[in-house]
Short mmCIF file of C-alpha atoms in Angstrom, two decimals:
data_model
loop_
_atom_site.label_atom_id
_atom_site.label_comp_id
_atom_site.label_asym_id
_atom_site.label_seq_id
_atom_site.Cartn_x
_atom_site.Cartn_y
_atom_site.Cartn_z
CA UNK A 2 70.94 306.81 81.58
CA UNK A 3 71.89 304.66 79.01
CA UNK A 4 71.12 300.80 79.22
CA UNK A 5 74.81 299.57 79.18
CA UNK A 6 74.97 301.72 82.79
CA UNK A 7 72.11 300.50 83.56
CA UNK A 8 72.83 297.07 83.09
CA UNK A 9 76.46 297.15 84.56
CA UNK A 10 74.90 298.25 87.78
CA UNK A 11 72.11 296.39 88.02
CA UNK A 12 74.93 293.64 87.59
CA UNK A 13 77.06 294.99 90.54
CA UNK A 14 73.34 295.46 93.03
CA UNK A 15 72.70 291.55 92.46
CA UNK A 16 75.73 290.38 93.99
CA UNK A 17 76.19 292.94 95.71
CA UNK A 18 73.02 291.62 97.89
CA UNK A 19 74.37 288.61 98.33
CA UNK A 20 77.05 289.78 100.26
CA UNK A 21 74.58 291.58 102.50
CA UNK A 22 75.09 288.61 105.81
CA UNK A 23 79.11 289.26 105.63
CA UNK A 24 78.26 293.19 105.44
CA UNK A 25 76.61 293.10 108.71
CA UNK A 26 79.33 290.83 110.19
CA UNK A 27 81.76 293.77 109.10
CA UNK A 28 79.84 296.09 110.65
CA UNK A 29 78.80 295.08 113.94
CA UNK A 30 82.70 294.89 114.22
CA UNK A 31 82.97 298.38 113.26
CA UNK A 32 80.24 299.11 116.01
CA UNK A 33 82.04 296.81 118.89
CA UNK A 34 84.92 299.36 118.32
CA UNK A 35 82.15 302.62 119.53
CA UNK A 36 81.66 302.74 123.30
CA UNK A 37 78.10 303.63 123.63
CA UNK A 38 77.13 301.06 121.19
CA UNK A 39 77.67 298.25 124.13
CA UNK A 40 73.84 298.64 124.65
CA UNK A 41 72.78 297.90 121.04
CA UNK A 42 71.97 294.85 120.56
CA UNK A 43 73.69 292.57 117.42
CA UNK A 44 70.95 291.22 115.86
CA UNK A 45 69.93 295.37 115.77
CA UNK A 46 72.92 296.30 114.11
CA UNK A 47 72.65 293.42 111.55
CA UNK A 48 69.51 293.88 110.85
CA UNK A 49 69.82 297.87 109.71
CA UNK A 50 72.87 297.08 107.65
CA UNK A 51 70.81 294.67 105.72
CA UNK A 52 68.13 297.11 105.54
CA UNK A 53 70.97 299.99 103.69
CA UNK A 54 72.11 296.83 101.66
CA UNK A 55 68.63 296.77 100.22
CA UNK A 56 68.17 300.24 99.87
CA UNK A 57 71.65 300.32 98.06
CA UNK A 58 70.89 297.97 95.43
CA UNK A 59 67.59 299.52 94.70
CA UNK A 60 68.92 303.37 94.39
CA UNK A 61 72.18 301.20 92.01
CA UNK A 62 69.45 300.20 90.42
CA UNK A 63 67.31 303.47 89.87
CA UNK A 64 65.03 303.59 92.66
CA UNK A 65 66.89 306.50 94.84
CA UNK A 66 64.07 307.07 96.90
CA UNK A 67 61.75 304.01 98.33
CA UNK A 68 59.51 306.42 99.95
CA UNK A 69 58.23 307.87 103.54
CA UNK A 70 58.27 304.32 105.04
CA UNK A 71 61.99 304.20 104.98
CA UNK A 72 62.31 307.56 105.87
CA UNK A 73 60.06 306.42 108.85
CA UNK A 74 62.43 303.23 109.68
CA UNK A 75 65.61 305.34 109.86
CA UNK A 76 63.61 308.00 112.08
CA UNK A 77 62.63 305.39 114.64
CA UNK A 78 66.45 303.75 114.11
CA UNK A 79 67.62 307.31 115.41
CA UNK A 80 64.92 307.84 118.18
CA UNK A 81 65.92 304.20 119.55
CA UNK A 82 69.73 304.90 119.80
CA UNK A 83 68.98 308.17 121.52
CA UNK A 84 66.50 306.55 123.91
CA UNK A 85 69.67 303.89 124.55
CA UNK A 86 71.93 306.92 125.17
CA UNK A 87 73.93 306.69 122.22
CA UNK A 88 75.17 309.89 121.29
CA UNK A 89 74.34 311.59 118.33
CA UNK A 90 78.18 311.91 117.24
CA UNK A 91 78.61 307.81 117.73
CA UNK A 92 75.27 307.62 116.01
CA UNK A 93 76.53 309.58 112.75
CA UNK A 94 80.02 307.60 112.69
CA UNK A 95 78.45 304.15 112.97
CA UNK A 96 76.27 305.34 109.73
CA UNK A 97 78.93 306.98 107.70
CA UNK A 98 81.12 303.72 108.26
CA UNK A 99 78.17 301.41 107.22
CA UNK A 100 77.84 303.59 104.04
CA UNK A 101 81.46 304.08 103.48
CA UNK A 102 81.53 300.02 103.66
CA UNK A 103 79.00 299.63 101.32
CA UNK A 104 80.56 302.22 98.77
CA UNK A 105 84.15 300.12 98.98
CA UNK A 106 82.62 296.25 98.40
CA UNK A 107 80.67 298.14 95.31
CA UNK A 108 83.87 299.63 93.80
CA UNK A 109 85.68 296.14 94.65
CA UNK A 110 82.81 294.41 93.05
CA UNK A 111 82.48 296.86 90.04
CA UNK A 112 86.00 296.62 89.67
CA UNK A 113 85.77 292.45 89.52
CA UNK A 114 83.28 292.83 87.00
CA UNK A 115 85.08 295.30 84.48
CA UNK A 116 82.51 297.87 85.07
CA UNK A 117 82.90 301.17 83.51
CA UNK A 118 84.28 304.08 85.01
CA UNK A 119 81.16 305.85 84.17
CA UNK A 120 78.84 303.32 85.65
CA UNK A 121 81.46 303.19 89.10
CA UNK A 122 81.06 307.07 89.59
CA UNK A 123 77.26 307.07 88.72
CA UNK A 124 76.89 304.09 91.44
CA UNK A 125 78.94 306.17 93.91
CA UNK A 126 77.13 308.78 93.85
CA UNK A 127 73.96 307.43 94.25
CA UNK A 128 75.11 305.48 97.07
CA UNK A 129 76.35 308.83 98.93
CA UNK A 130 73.20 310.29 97.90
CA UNK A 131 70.98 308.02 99.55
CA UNK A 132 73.31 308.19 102.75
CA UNK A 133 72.99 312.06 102.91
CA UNK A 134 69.18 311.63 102.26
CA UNK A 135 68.54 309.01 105.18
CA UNK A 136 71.35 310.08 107.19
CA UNK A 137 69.14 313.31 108.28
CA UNK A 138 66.18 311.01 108.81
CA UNK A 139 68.49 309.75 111.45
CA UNK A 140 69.55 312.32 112.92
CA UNK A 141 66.41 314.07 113.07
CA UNK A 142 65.05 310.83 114.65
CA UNK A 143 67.66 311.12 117.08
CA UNK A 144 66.93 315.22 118.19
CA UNK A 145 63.19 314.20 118.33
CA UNK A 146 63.90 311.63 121.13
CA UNK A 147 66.48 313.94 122.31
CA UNK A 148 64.23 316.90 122.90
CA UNK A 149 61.67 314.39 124.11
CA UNK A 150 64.20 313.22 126.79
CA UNK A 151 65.01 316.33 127.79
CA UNK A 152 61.50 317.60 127.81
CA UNK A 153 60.56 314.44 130.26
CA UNK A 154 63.75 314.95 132.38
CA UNK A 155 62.11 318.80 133.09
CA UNK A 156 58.79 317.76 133.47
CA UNK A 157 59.64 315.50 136.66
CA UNK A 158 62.50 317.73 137.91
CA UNK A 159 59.72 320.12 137.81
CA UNK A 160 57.55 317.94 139.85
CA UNK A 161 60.12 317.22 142.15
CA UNK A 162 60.90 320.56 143.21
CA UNK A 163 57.30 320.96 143.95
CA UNK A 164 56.89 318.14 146.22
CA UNK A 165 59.99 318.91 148.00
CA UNK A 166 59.46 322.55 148.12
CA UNK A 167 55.80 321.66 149.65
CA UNK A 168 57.14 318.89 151.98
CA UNK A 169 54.86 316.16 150.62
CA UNK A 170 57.81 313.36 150.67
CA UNK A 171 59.84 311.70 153.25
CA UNK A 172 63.73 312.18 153.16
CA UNK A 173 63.84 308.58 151.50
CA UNK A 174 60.99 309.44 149.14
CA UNK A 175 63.05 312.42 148.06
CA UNK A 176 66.42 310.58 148.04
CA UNK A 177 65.16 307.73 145.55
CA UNK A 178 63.32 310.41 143.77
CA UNK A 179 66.09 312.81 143.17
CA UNK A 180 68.98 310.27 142.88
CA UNK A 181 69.85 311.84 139.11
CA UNK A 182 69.80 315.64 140.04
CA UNK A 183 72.12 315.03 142.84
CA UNK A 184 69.71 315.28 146.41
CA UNK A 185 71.40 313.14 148.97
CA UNK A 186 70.18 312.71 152.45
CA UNK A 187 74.15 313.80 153.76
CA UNK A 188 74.14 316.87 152.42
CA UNK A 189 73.06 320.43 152.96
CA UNK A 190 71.21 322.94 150.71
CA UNK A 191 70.19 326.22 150.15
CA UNK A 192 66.90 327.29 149.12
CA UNK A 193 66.05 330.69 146.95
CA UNK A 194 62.41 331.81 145.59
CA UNK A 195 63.19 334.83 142.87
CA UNK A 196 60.97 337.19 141.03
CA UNK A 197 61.18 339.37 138.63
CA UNK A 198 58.61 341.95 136.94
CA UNK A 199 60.13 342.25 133.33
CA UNK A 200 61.18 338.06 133.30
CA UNK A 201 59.19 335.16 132.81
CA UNK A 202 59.27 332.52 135.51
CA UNK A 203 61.20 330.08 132.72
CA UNK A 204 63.78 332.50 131.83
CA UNK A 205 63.79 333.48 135.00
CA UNK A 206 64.86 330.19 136.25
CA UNK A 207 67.85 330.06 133.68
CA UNK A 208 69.30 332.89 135.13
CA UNK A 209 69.37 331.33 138.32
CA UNK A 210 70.79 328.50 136.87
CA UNK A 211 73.43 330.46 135.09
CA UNK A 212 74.67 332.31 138.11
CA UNK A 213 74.36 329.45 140.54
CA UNK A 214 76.12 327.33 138.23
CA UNK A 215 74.89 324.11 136.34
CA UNK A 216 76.94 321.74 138.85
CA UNK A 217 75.72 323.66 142.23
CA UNK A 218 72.06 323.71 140.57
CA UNK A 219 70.18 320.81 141.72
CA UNK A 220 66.48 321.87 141.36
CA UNK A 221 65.01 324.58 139.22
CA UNK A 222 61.74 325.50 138.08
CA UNK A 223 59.00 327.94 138.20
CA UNK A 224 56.85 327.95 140.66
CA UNK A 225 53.77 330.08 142.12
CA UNK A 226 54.51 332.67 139.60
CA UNK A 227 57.86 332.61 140.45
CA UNK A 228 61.45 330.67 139.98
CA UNK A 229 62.61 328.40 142.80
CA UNK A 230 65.80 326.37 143.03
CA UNK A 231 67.45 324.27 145.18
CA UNK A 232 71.18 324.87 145.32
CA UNK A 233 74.46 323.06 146.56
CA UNK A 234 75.46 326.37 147.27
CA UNK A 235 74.04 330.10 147.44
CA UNK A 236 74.36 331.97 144.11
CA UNK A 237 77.65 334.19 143.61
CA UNK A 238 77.04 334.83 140.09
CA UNK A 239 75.03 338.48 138.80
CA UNK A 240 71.26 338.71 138.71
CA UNK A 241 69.33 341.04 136.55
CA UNK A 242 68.35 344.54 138.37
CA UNK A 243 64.76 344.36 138.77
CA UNK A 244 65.50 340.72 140.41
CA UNK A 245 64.53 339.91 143.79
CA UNK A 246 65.15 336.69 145.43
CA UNK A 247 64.91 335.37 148.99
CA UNK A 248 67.43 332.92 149.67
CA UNK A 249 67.54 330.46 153.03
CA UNK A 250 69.82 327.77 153.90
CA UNK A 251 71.68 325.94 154.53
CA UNK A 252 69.47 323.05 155.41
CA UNK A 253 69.23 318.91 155.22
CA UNK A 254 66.51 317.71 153.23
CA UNK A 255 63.89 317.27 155.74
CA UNK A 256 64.17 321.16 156.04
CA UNK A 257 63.69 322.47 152.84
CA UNK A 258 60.63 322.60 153.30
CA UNK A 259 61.00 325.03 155.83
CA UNK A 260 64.48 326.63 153.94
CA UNK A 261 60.94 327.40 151.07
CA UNK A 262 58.71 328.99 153.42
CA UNK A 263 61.72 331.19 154.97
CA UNK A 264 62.73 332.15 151.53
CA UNK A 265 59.21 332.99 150.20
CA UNK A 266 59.15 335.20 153.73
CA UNK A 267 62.17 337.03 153.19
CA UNK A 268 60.89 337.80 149.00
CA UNK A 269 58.00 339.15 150.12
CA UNK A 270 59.86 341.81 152.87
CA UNK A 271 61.86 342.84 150.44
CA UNK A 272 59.00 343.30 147.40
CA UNK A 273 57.56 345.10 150.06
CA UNK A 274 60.36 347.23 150.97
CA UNK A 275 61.51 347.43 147.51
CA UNK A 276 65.15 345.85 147.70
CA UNK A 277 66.28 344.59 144.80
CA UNK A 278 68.75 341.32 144.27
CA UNK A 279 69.27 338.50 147.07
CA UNK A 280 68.46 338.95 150.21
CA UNK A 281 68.88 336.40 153.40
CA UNK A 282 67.83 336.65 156.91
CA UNK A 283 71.07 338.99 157.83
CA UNK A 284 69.74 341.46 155.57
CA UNK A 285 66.60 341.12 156.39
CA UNK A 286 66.67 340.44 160.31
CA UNK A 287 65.02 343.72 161.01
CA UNK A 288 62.35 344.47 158.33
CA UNK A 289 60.82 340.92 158.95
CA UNK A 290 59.21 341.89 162.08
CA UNK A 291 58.18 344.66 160.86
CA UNK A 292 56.16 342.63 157.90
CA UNK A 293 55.16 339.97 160.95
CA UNK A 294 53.61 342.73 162.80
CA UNK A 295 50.87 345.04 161.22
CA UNK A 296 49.54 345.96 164.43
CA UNK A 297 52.82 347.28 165.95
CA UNK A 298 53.31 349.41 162.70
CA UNK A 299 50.04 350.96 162.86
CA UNK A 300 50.59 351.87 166.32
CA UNK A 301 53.66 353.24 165.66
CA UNK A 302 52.37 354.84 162.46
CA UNK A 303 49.71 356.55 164.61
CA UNK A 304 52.81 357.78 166.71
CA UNK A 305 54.92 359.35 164.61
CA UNK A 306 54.19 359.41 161.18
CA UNK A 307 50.28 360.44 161.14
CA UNK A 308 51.14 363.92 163.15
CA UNK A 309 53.81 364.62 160.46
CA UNK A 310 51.72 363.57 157.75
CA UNK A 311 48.90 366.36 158.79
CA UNK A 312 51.14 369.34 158.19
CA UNK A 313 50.58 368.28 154.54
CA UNK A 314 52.99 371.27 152.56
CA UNK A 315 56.30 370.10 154.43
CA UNK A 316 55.21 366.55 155.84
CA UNK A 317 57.04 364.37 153.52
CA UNK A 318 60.01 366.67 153.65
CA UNK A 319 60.35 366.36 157.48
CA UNK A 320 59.87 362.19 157.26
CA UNK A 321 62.54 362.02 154.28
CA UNK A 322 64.69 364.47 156.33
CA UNK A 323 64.29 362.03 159.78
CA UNK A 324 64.93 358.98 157.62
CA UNK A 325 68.31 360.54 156.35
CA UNK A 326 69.12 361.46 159.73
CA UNK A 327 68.80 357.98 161.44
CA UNK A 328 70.22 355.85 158.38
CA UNK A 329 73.27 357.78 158.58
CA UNK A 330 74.24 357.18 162.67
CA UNK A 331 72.18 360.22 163.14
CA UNK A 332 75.03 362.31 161.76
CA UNK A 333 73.93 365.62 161.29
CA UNK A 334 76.24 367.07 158.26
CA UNK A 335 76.04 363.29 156.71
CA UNK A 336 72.49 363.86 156.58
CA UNK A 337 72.41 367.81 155.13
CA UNK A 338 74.93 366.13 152.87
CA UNK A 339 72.96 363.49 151.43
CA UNK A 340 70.09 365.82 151.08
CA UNK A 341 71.78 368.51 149.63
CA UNK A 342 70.83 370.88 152.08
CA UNK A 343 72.34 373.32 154.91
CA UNK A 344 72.67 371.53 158.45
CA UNK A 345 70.82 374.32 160.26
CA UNK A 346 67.86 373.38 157.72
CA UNK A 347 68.09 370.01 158.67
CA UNK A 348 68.23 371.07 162.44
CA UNK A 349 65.26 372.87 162.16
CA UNK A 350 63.35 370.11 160.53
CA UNK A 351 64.20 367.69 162.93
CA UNK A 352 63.25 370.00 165.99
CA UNK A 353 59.63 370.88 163.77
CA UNK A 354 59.19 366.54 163.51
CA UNK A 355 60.28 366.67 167.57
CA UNK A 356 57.14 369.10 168.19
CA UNK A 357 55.12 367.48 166.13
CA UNK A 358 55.20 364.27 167.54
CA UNK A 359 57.19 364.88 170.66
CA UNK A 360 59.59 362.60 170.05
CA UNK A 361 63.11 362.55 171.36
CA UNK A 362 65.57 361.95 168.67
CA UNK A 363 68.78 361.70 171.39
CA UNK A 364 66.75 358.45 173.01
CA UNK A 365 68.09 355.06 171.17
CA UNK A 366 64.58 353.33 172.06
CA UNK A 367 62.54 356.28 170.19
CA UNK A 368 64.47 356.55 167.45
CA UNK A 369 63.77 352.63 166.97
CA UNK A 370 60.68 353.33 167.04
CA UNK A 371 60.68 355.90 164.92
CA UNK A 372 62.54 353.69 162.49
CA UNK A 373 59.80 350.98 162.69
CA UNK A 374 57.23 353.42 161.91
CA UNK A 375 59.08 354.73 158.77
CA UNK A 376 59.87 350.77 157.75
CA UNK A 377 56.20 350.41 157.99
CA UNK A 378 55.30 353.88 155.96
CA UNK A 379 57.65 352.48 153.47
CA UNK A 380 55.82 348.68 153.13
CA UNK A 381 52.06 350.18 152.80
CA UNK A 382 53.39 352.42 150.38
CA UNK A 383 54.97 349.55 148.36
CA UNK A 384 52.81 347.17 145.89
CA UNK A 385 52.75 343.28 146.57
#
């Protein structure tokens, strides 16, 4: 750079410092004009434009780059307006303008001084330059807090769920606790526990949140191994296939604890039986006895399954054959239908289970037994 640009712009960065005071009064009245900068404070705003003035007349001068400890300053200027809720869009105007203002009293002082059009453009763009270069400090300033926020805003959601899921708070407790996810004492929720053997518990808990809805989602999180949320309604939306969720409700607050333990009841009947996708206590109404009572099952196991079970070649052929029988209202050509087989084979294998076990498949209370013992062939053979 030659020294008669140097010179003219080391001219226009001396006074244009000394206009620094009416600079800030310009552009806290800029700022007044931005909703969400209510909460900054003036002396804040004036003291940052002073701080680009300075900058402004250095880089005019040569020095484009004053080093990490501005970089710093306009990181923690970002992280401060994000932890006052100024959004990052208000954030970015209220800097462009300051720099925009400080690029037009540098062409109107240039041009009072008879600088050069070489000298103007030079001292424009350095003045965008440094903008660009501190502008991202800013901004990334502002994501840090940001992500901070958020990460803070999970953590006690997080912990929230837990002690309401657990029951270790009062209805107040919860109330003052959960005042920004939405929990009010007058309302009613549902409750759903969910697992999943191919999702994580995180991504797991998305889902939920994406099919329950981000305004019906109060509470999410994983927990035990598992996603949990508490809901303003019960999920509509589509789960993943290999998802299985009890879901209980609706309930006040001082019940979800109980709304937790019913839903963590009604997931593990239906791991055990297998089902797949959200169940509630309708679905579930029979099978959750059969869960609640082992000893029942085995005696009913002993009944009718264990005789079966000893003519090992066509044992498992006769159970699947009963099972298709009583799930279809004991309809004999449903049945042979579903099993792809002739009725007067099925007939047979139902009279050759009748022998074995001396059962009486025309008498409602046997065939509920023989249900139960099937439900409960059907758990013990299913993993936890």
């Amino acid at each position: 750079m030659s020294a008669s640009l140097k010179a003219q712009l080391a001219l226009v960065a001396g006074k244009l410092l000394l206009r620094a005071g009416d600079l800030a009064t310009a552009q806290c009245e800029a700022t007044a004009g931005i909703g969400s900068y209510s909460v900054v404070p003036a002396p804040e705003v004036r003291q940052s434009v002073h701080r680009d003035v300075v900058r402004v007349t250095a880089a005019l001068r040569g020095e484009e780059h004053p080093g990490d400890e501005v970089a710093r300053d306009e990181r923690e200027t970002g992280r401060r307006r994000a932890l006052q809720g100024v959004p990052v869009a208000d954030v970015l105007a209220a800097y462009r303008h300051g720099i925009a203002l400080l690029r037009d009293e540098f062409l109107r002082i240039a041009r009072d001084q008879g600088v050069s059009t070489d000298a103007m453009l030079l001292g424009v763009e350095r003045i965008w330059r440094l903008g660009d270069h501190y502008g991202d400090e800013l901004l990334a300033g502002h994501r840090e807090a940001g992500l901070d926020l958020t990460r803070r805003a999970e953590r006690q959601r997080t912990a929230l769920l837990a002690h309401v899921l657990e029951g270790t708070m009062t209805t107040e407790q919860m109330v003052a606790a959960g005042a920004g996810f939405g929990l009010a004492a007058d309302r009613r929720y549902w409750v759903l526990r969910a697992r999943s053997a191919s999702t994580d518990p995180l991504a797991l808990t998305r889902m939920l949140e994406r099919a329950a809805g981000p305004r019906h989602t109060v509470l999410a999180g994983a927990y035990g191994g598992d996603a949990a949320t508490v809901l303003s309604r019960p999920v509509t939306g589509e789960l993943a296939d290999d998802v299985t969720a009890g879901l209980a409700g609706p309930a006040g607050l001082s019940q979800l604890h109980d709304g937790f333990a019913e839903a963590t009841r009604l997931l593990e009947a239906a791991t055990r039986f297998g089902h797949r996708g959200i169940v509630d206590r309708r679905r579930m109404a029979l099978r959750l006895p059969v869960v609640n009572d082992p000893e029942l099952g085995k005696h009913l196991h002993a009944r009718y399954i264990a005789p079966v079970e000893a003519e090992s070649a066509i044992g498992d052929t006769l159970l699947t054959s009963v099972e298709a029988y009583l799930s279809r209202r004991r309809s004999i050509p449903e049945a042979a239908a579903a099993l792809s087989i002739h009725v007067n084979t099925l007939r047979y294998r139902l009279d050759r289970f009748a022998a074995l076990t001396r059962a009486d498949l025309q008498n409602t209370e046997t065939t509920f037994e023989i249900w139960w013992a099937l439900q409960y062939r059907r758990m013990c053979a299913s993993p936890l």
